[in-house]
Amino acid sequence: MNDRWFVIRRKLLNNIVWILLLIAVVLIGGMEPSFFTPRILGNVLSQATVLGILSFAQAFAIMLGLIDLSLLGVMSFSATMGLLLIERGAPVVVAIPVIFATGALLGAMNGLLIAKLKAVALVETLAVKLTLLGAFLVITEGRAITNMPDSYKWFGQGSIGPVPTLPIALAIVFVVVYVLWNKTPYGRSLYAVGGNENAAHTSGIKVDRVKIIAFTISGLLSGISGFLLSAYMGAVTSTFGNSYDMNNIAAAVIGGVACSGGQGNVLGVLGGVLLLTVIQVGLQILGVSSYYVQMINGLIIFVAVLLDAVRLKTQHS
Amino acid sequence: MEDIILQVENISKNFGMTQALKNVNFTIRKGTIHSLLGRNGAGKSTVVNIIAGIYRQNTGSVLLEGKEISSYSVFDRQNMGIKIVPQHASIVPDLTVGENIFLGVWPKKRVFVDWKRLYKDAEEELDRYGLHVDPKKKVGSLNGVDQRKVNIIRAMHGGAKLIILDEPTTALSSREREELFVFVNELKKKGTAFIFISHYLQEVVDLSDDVTVIRDGKSFPGADGEVLNEEKLANLIAGEDVELVCRDPKEHDKERELLLECRNLTGDILKDVNISFYKGEIVGLVGFPGSGARELCRTLFGMEKLTGGEILKGGSRIRVQNPSDAIARGIAYVSYDRHKEGIVGLMSIRENIGMSLFNTKLKNRLGLIDKTKSEQMASGYFEEFHIKANSTEDRLDSLSGGNQQKVVVAKSVSIEPELLILDEPTIGIDIKSREEIIENVNKITEEKNTSVLYLTNDFDELLRTVDRILFFRDGRLLQDVRNQNLSHEDVIQIRDAVGTDAGKRTEEVGRI
């Protein structure tokens, strides 16, 4: 049982994302040396930001052994709320908190329905996503919202000194989630509930509260992603954030968050996010036809699921 | 040689660098029950998995009726008559008894299932093995012992020569156990051989024809011609003399301060239960499943709802609606189901021990977990409970059952409870771990004046651990007996008598 090879194999599987990332960087950089220019690397980090924050949001649900499909809907709906306020003359300092609050509130609603009413997360969040995306169409009648002041766009397009704002946001969220998961009673309770809900309950952990908070934070993070993406793109459209839809699940799972819950770490999720972004950007600069991109995305999710299965198998053998 | 069904000869097995089995030898005769005993992690399951063909041994051979079968697959061996009935019944609860018996081998009419024949055949099978249930009933609606029987009948139906029963009694009441043993003995008489794996020495001694003890991967014959003897087996398993911990009888009738008073507790099962608990005493609970014994434990811990009655502590009423309330009021609980309600296997020993205190004692002023404190606490209990692992950072699922259970008990003790409720705390664990747990329980009643509720179906263990015994039936507390000069048989007698007229009459007298 304490077989050394077994331990090494498990460690390897849990950190495989970094090996894959290294391989991807070397391959792409080898074929196209311009990949290593600061402009492209900066681009990778900026593109990684929205996917990253969304993947952290997803990781909260996956830690509980659940999947949250509503992220994209929450993200676009929250951003829309803020931008509609701006259109009606509200200042940016009011609009931004409204975006965050809308996300958190929608997340809290998911959490309440899932924890208290025992709604099935997959279906409940799917319903929320479809409703919110539909609500966007109803409210805007399909038009894109592009009306936003420069002070708003700065959060997505500006920089502090030489560093662009987006990676800074990613770094801040990363640190906060990292501390939350690893150092706080809440984080450890999240692991316990994900690992064995009944045992956590019997240990006096308030399981429902842990779940509701997880979904609330997940909603908040989706709101933040919506805010950053709208500022980056300068618009909210009906296809807002589509390319992040399933990739956030893939990133979290490739990064080592087990689909069965209770296992994973924030750094791994960041690794998964970087891997997926490097591949995306790599395909672009290598000039791979966009017809291939979706198929490759599918294959990546496939790899993620296989990895998860193999990891699980190693643990139980 | 004709009466030998299975020979295991000089089997060795390595997993990577660890040698799990070293030259294991034993022989199983036709129509006998052969028990395999050993601590968790001693190698029992490895032996069984090699016999079943799940693992392949490195050296040695397995012979079925004289024929070497090492190269055959699990599936081949099943067809040859080696069947496993796993610890957790492998039935599909939502399918009927008949379907479960014929799962995978449905009788067919062309491509469709021939239901008529299936139920007719099922009825014959059930009749033949003396299980009188409707084959059209869903298996999930049967009780535990009948589910086991369906499992065994399924194995028999496929032509079993050797049936491996892996801890078949863990989830059963003692009455169901006896029922299962009668059933197994019937099949044995018809020539089927059994490998029986259990932690309960008493039942092993009662049931077995032969015993093999596995210790540190080596095999030891449990009896060489002699009659099986519980104490001798216990020593063989442990590899040393295990001294059974006995509570000082002086503790039984000490004067004690009142801790908790329950008045008219009523719930789904409980009916009008009145009982007081005193500081530093150990109270045993006895009753069949659904009798109220376990329900009292879980109600006091807030895991089952009260519909009436009240709990008083220090004269004032306390409300316990969930485990976190209970823990805040100094009540701790160890569940009978360690895997379901005890451990988080993916987390470390340290975090499992500290789990009830994440939000209280282990939180520092910044709102973060105080790692130093959590380490100190964990290593304290690590020593005190003699937990066997490399360090407190080992993951819980890497420990043996006995050590996992020590962690679960340590977690409950860590909240420094005034009332510690232990629901089958020694179920499915090895003898040494069991005695270490009992010793620690004894110690905290003396040192911390903690009161303990102790539920177990092992009455010998009960008698040497508790000060008084509460007997439950049909949700009612029917007798409250001091543990004075009681024997194993007395306990069974009182348990079976309570609820009958004789039992009811003593009800009033029995209470203190």
Short mmCIF file of N, CA, C and O in Angstrom, two decimals, chain A residues 104-186:
data_model
loop_
_atom_site.label_atom_id
_atom_site.label_comp_id
_atom_site.label_asym_id
_atom_site.label_seq_id
_atom_site.Cartn_x
_atom_site.Cartn_y
_atom_site.Cartn_z
N ALA A 104 -23.35 37.41 -7.44
CA ALA A 104 -23.40 36.73 -6.14
C ALA A 104 -24.81 36.29 -5.79
O ALA A 104 -25.04 35.19 -5.28
N LEU A 105 -25.77 37.14 -6.10
CA LEU A 105 -27.17 36.84 -5.78
C LEU A 105 -27.67 35.63 -6.58
O LEU A 105 -28.32 34.73 -6.03
N LEU A 106 -27.34 35.63 -7.88
CA LEU A 106 -27.74 34.50 -8.71
C LEU A 106 -27.08 33.21 -8.22
O LEU A 106 -27.71 32.15 -8.16
N GLY A 107 -25.82 33.33 -7.83
CA GLY A 107 -25.11 32.18 -7.29
C GLY A 107 -25.77 31.69 -6.01
O GLY A 107 -25.96 30.49 -5.80
N ALA A 108 -26.12 32.65 -5.13
CA ALA A 108 -26.76 32.29 -3.86
C ALA A 108 -28.07 31.56 -4.12
O ALA A 108 -28.41 30.59 -3.42
N MET A 109 -28.79 32.01 -5.15
CA MET A 109 -30.05 31.35 -5.49
C MET A 109 -29.78 29.90 -5.92
O MET A 109 -30.45 28.96 -5.44
N ASN A 110 -28.80 29.71 -6.79
CA ASN A 110 -28.39 28.34 -7.16
C ASN A 110 -28.11 27.52 -5.91
O ASN A 110 -28.58 26.40 -5.76
N GLY A 111 -27.31 28.11 -5.03
CA GLY A 111 -26.89 27.41 -3.82
C GLY A 111 -28.07 27.01 -2.96
O GLY A 111 -28.15 25.88 -2.48
N LEU A 112 -29.00 27.95 -2.76
CA LEU A 112 -30.17 27.67 -1.93
C LEU A 112 -30.99 26.53 -2.52
O LEU A 112 -31.40 25.61 -1.81
N LEU A 113 -31.22 26.60 -3.83
CA LEU A 113 -32.04 25.57 -4.46
C LEU A 113 -31.36 24.20 -4.38
O LEU A 113 -32.00 23.19 -4.16
N ILE A 114 -30.03 24.21 -4.54
CA ILE A 114 -29.32 22.92 -4.56
C ILE A 114 -29.15 22.37 -3.14
O ILE A 114 -29.36 21.19 -2.89
N ALA A 115 -28.81 23.26 -2.18
CA ALA A 115 -28.55 22.78 -0.82
C ALA A 115 -29.84 22.49 -0.07
O ALA A 115 -29.98 21.45 0.57
N LYS A 116 -30.78 23.41 -0.14
CA LYS A 116 -31.98 23.27 0.70
C LYS A 116 -33.07 22.43 0.03
O LYS A 116 -33.69 21.59 0.66
N LEU A 117 -33.32 22.73 -1.25
CA LEU A 117 -34.38 21.99 -1.95
C LEU A 117 -33.88 20.69 -2.56
O LEU A 117 -34.65 19.91 -3.08
N LYS A 118 -32.55 20.50 -2.49
CA LYS A 118 -31.92 19.31 -3.07
C LYS A 118 -32.19 19.19 -4.57
O LYS A 118 -32.40 18.09 -5.09
N ALA A 119 -32.23 20.35 -5.24
CA ALA A 119 -32.37 20.30 -6.69
C ALA A 119 -31.11 19.70 -7.29
O ALA A 119 -30.02 19.86 -6.74
N VAL A 120 -31.24 18.99 -8.40
CA VAL A 120 -30.08 18.40 -9.06
C VAL A 120 -29.28 19.53 -9.72
O VAL A 120 -29.79 20.24 -10.58
N ALA A 121 -28.02 19.68 -9.31
CA ALA A 121 -27.24 20.84 -9.72
C ALA A 121 -27.15 20.98 -11.24
O ALA A 121 -27.34 22.06 -11.79
N LEU A 122 -26.88 19.86 -11.90
CA LEU A 122 -26.67 19.90 -13.34
C LEU A 122 -27.89 20.51 -14.06
O LEU A 122 -27.76 21.39 -14.91
N VAL A 123 -29.06 20.05 -13.70
CA VAL A 123 -30.27 20.49 -14.39
C VAL A 123 -30.68 21.89 -13.91
O VAL A 123 -31.05 22.75 -14.72
N GLU A 124 -30.55 22.11 -12.61
CA GLU A 124 -30.93 23.42 -12.07
C GLU A 124 -30.09 24.52 -12.70
O GLU A 124 -30.61 25.54 -13.16
N THR A 125 -28.78 24.31 -12.77
CA THR A 125 -27.91 25.36 -13.31
C THR A 125 -28.09 25.50 -14.81
O THR A 125 -27.95 26.59 -15.37
N LEU A 126 -28.44 24.40 -15.48
CA LEU A 126 -28.73 24.49 -16.91
C LEU A 126 -29.95 25.38 -17.14
O LEU A 126 -29.95 26.26 -18.01
N ALA A 127 -30.97 25.17 -16.31
CA ALA A 127 -32.19 25.98 -16.42
C ALA A 127 -31.86 27.45 -16.19
O ALA A 127 -32.32 28.34 -16.93
N VAL A 128 -31.04 27.72 -15.18
CA VAL A 128 -30.68 29.11 -14.87
C VAL A 128 -29.93 29.72 -16.05
O VAL A 128 -30.20 30.86 -16.47
N LYS A 129 -29.02 28.96 -16.62
CA LYS A 129 -28.24 29.47 -17.75
C LYS A 129 -29.14 29.84 -18.93
O LYS A 129 -29.07 30.95 -19.47
N LEU A 130 -30.01 28.90 -19.29
CA LEU A 130 -30.89 29.15 -20.44
C LEU A 130 -31.79 30.34 -20.18
O LEU A 130 -32.00 31.20 -21.04
N THR A 131 -32.32 30.42 -18.94
CA THR A 131 -33.21 31.53 -18.60
C THR A 131 -32.47 32.87 -18.71
O THR A 131 -32.98 33.83 -19.28
N LEU A 132 -31.24 32.90 -18.16
CA LEU A 132 -30.50 34.17 -18.15
C LEU A 132 -30.08 34.58 -19.55
O LEU A 132 -30.15 35.75 -19.92
N LEU A 133 -29.62 33.61 -20.34
CA LEU A 133 -29.23 33.95 -21.71
C LEU A 133 -30.46 34.42 -22.49
O LEU A 133 -30.38 35.37 -23.28
N GLY A 134 -31.59 33.78 -22.21
CA GLY A 134 -32.84 34.21 -22.84
C GLY A 134 -33.23 35.60 -22.38
O GLY A 134 -33.65 36.46 -23.19
N ALA A 135 -33.05 35.86 -21.08
CA ALA A 135 -33.41 37.17 -20.52
C ALA A 135 -32.59 38.27 -21.19
O ALA A 135 -33.09 39.37 -21.47
N PHE A 136 -31.32 37.94 -21.48
CA PHE A 136 -30.47 38.91 -22.18
C PHE A 136 -31.10 39.30 -23.52
O PHE A 136 -31.21 40.47 -23.88
N LEU A 137 -31.55 38.27 -24.26
CA LEU A 137 -32.16 38.54 -25.57
C LEU A 137 -33.44 39.36 -25.42
O LEU A 137 -33.70 40.29 -26.20
N VAL A 138 -34.23 39.03 -24.41
CA VAL A 138 -35.48 39.75 -24.20
C VAL A 138 -35.19 41.22 -23.89
O VAL A 138 -35.77 42.13 -24.49
N ILE A 139 -34.25 41.44 -22.97
CA ILE A 139 -33.98 42.80 -22.52
C ILE A 139 -33.38 43.65 -23.66
O ILE A 139 -33.76 44.79 -23.87
N THR A 140 -32.44 43.05 -24.40
CA THR A 140 -31.71 43.84 -25.40
C THR A 140 -32.32 43.70 -26.79
O THR A 140 -31.88 44.37 -27.72
N GLU A 141 -33.27 42.83 -26.91
CA GLU A 141 -33.84 42.50 -28.22
C GLU A 141 -32.74 42.13 -29.21
O GLU A 141 -32.78 42.50 -30.39
N GLY A 142 -31.73 41.47 -28.69
CA GLY A 142 -30.69 40.93 -29.56
C GLY A 142 -29.56 41.89 -29.89
O GLY A 142 -28.54 41.48 -30.43
N ARG A 143 -29.73 43.17 -29.57
CA ARG A 143 -28.66 44.09 -29.95
C ARG A 143 -27.48 43.96 -28.98
O ARG A 143 -27.63 43.48 -27.86
N ALA A 144 -26.29 44.38 -29.44
CA ALA A 144 -25.12 44.36 -28.58
C ALA A 144 -25.10 45.63 -27.73
O ALA A 144 -25.53 46.69 -28.19
N ILE A 145 -24.66 45.52 -26.51
CA ILE A 145 -24.51 46.71 -25.66
C ILE A 145 -23.05 47.16 -25.78
O ILE A 145 -22.13 46.41 -25.40
N THR A 146 -22.85 48.31 -26.31
CA THR A 146 -21.46 48.76 -26.50
C THR A 146 -21.19 50.07 -25.79
O THR A 146 -20.06 50.54 -25.78
N ASN A 147 -22.25 50.63 -25.21
CA ASN A 147 -22.14 51.96 -24.63
C ASN A 147 -21.44 51.90 -23.28
O ASN A 147 -22.05 51.57 -22.26
N MET A 148 -20.15 52.16 -23.24
CA MET A 148 -19.49 52.17 -21.93
C MET A 148 -18.34 53.19 -21.92
O MET A 148 -17.64 53.37 -22.92
N PRO A 149 -18.20 53.87 -20.77
CA PRO A 149 -17.17 54.90 -20.69
C PRO A 149 -15.77 54.29 -20.62
O PRO A 149 -15.61 53.11 -20.31
N ASP A 150 -14.76 55.11 -20.93
CA ASP A 150 -13.38 54.63 -20.91
C ASP A 150 -12.95 54.14 -19.54
O ASP A 150 -12.16 53.21 -19.41
N SER A 151 -13.50 54.81 -18.49
CA SER A 151 -13.10 54.39 -17.14
C SER A 151 -13.53 52.95 -16.88
O SER A 151 -12.89 52.23 -16.12
N TYR A 152 -14.61 52.53 -17.54
CA TYR A 152 -15.07 51.14 -17.40
C TYR A 152 -14.16 50.23 -18.21
O TYR A 152 -13.69 49.20 -17.72
N LYS A 153 -13.88 50.66 -19.46
CA LYS A 153 -13.05 49.83 -20.35
C LYS A 153 -11.64 49.65 -19.80
O LYS A 153 -10.98 48.65 -20.07
N TRP A 154 -11.20 50.65 -19.01
CA TRP A 154 -9.83 50.59 -18.48
C TRP A 154 -9.57 49.26 -17.75
O TRP A 154 -8.51 48.67 -17.85
N PHE A 155 -10.60 48.77 -17.05
CA PHE A 155 -10.40 47.54 -16.26
C PHE A 155 -10.07 46.34 -17.14
O PHE A 155 -9.45 45.38 -16.70
N GLY A 156 -10.46 46.42 -18.41
CA GLY A 156 -10.17 45.31 -19.31
C GLY A 156 -9.03 45.59 -20.26
O GLY A 156 -8.39 44.67 -20.76
N GLN A 157 -8.80 46.88 -20.52
CA GLN A 157 -7.84 47.20 -21.57
C GLN A 157 -6.63 47.99 -21.09
O GLN A 157 -5.63 48.08 -21.79
N GLY A 158 -6.74 48.56 -19.89
CA GLY A 158 -5.67 49.43 -19.41
C GLY A 158 -4.52 48.66 -18.82
O GLY A 158 -4.40 47.45 -18.96
N SER A 159 -3.62 49.42 -18.18
CA SER A 159 -2.52 48.75 -17.50
C SER A 159 -2.07 49.61 -16.33
O SER A 159 -2.31 50.82 -16.29
N ILE A 160 -1.45 48.98 -15.39
CA ILE A 160 -0.85 49.70 -14.27
C ILE A 160 0.64 49.62 -14.48
O ILE A 160 1.22 48.53 -14.39
N GLY A 161 1.27 50.75 -14.81
CA GLY A 161 2.67 50.72 -15.25
C GLY A 161 2.72 49.88 -16.52
O GLY A 161 1.89 50.03 -17.40
N PRO A 162 3.68 48.94 -16.56
CA PRO A 162 3.79 48.13 -17.77
C PRO A 162 2.84 46.92 -17.75
O PRO A 162 2.72 46.23 -18.75
N VAL A 163 2.22 46.68 -16.62
CA VAL A 163 1.45 45.43 -16.49
C VAL A 163 -0.02 45.67 -16.85
O VAL A 163 -0.67 46.54 -16.27
N PRO A 164 -0.55 44.89 -17.79
CA PRO A 164 -1.95 45.05 -18.14
C PRO A 164 -2.87 44.66 -16.96
O PRO A 164 -2.49 43.86 -16.10
N THR A 165 -4.05 45.28 -16.93
CA THR A 165 -4.95 45.10 -15.78
C THR A 165 -5.44 43.67 -15.63
O THR A 165 -5.59 43.18 -14.51
N LEU A 166 -5.73 43.00 -16.75
CA LEU A 166 -6.36 41.68 -16.63
C LEU A 166 -5.54 40.68 -15.82
O LEU A 166 -6.06 40.09 -14.87
N PRO A 167 -4.24 40.49 -16.16
CA PRO A 167 -3.46 39.54 -15.35
C PRO A 167 -3.41 39.94 -13.87
O PRO A 167 -3.34 39.07 -13.00
N ILE A 168 -3.44 41.26 -13.60
CA ILE A 168 -3.44 41.68 -12.19
C ILE A 168 -4.70 41.17 -11.50
O ILE A 168 -4.66 40.63 -10.39
N ALA A 169 -5.83 41.31 -12.20
CA ALA A 169 -7.08 40.82 -11.63
C ALA A 169 -7.00 39.32 -11.38
O ALA A 169 -7.42 38.82 -10.33
N LEU A 170 -6.44 38.60 -12.37
CA LEU A 170 -6.31 37.15 -12.22
C LEU A 170 -5.47 36.81 -11.00
O LEU A 170 -5.82 35.94 -10.19
N ALA A 171 -4.35 37.56 -10.85
CA ALA A 171 -3.46 37.29 -9.72
C ALA A 171 -4.17 37.53 -8.39
O ALA A 171 -4.05 36.73 -7.46
N ILE A 172 -4.94 38.63 -8.32
CA ILE A 172 -5.64 38.94 -7.07
C ILE A 172 -6.64 37.83 -6.74
O ILE A 172 -6.66 37.29 -5.62
N VAL A 173 -7.45 37.45 -7.73
CA VAL A 173 -8.45 36.40 -7.49
C VAL A 173 -7.76 35.10 -7.10
O VAL A 173 -8.19 34.40 -6.18
N PHE A 174 -6.67 34.79 -7.80
CA PHE A 174 -5.94 33.56 -7.48
C PHE A 174 -5.51 33.54 -6.02
O PHE A 174 -5.75 32.57 -5.30
N VAL A 175 -4.89 34.64 -5.56
CA VAL A 175 -4.39 34.68 -4.18
C VAL A 175 -5.55 34.53 -3.19
O VAL A 175 -5.48 33.77 -2.22
N VAL A 176 -6.65 35.26 -3.47
CA VAL A 176 -7.78 35.20 -2.54
C VAL A 176 -8.34 33.77 -2.47
O VAL A 176 -8.55 33.23 -1.38
N VAL A 177 -8.54 33.15 -3.64
CA VAL A 177 -9.10 31.80 -3.63
C VAL A 177 -8.11 30.82 -3.00
O VAL A 177 -8.49 29.92 -2.25
N TYR A 178 -6.82 31.04 -3.28
CA TYR A 178 -5.81 30.15 -2.71
C TYR A 178 -5.86 30.18 -1.18
O TYR A 178 -5.90 29.14 -0.52
N VAL A 179 -5.88 31.40 -0.63
CA VAL A 179 -5.92 31.53 0.84
C VAL A 179 -7.22 30.94 1.37
O VAL A 179 -7.24 30.18 2.34
N LEU A 180 -8.31 31.25 0.68
CA LEU A 180 -9.62 30.75 1.12
C LEU A 180 -9.64 29.22 1.18
O LEU A 180 -10.08 28.63 2.17
N TRP A 181 -9.13 28.58 0.15
CA TRP A 181 -9.18 27.12 0.11
C TRP A 181 -8.24 26.47 1.10
O TRP A 181 -8.55 25.45 1.69
N ASN A 182 -7.04 27.05 1.25
CA ASN A 182 -6.02 26.35 2.00
C ASN A 182 -5.86 26.78 3.45
O ASN A 182 -5.39 26.01 4.27
N LYS A 183 -6.26 28.01 3.73
CA LYS A 183 -5.92 28.51 5.07
C LYS A 183 -7.15 28.75 5.95
O LYS A 183 -6.99 28.93 7.16
N THR A 184 -8.33 28.81 5.38
CA THR A 184 -9.47 29.20 6.21
C THR A 184 -10.33 28.00 6.61
O THR A 184 -10.34 26.98 5.92
N PRO A 185 -11.04 28.13 7.72
CA PRO A 185 -11.97 27.07 8.12
C PRO A 185 -12.98 26.79 7.01
O PRO A 185 -13.31 25.64 6.77
N TYR A 186 -13.40 27.84 6.31
CA TYR A 186 -14.36 27.60 5.23
C TYR A 186 -13.78 26.69 4.16
O TYR A 186 -14.42 25.72 3.73
#
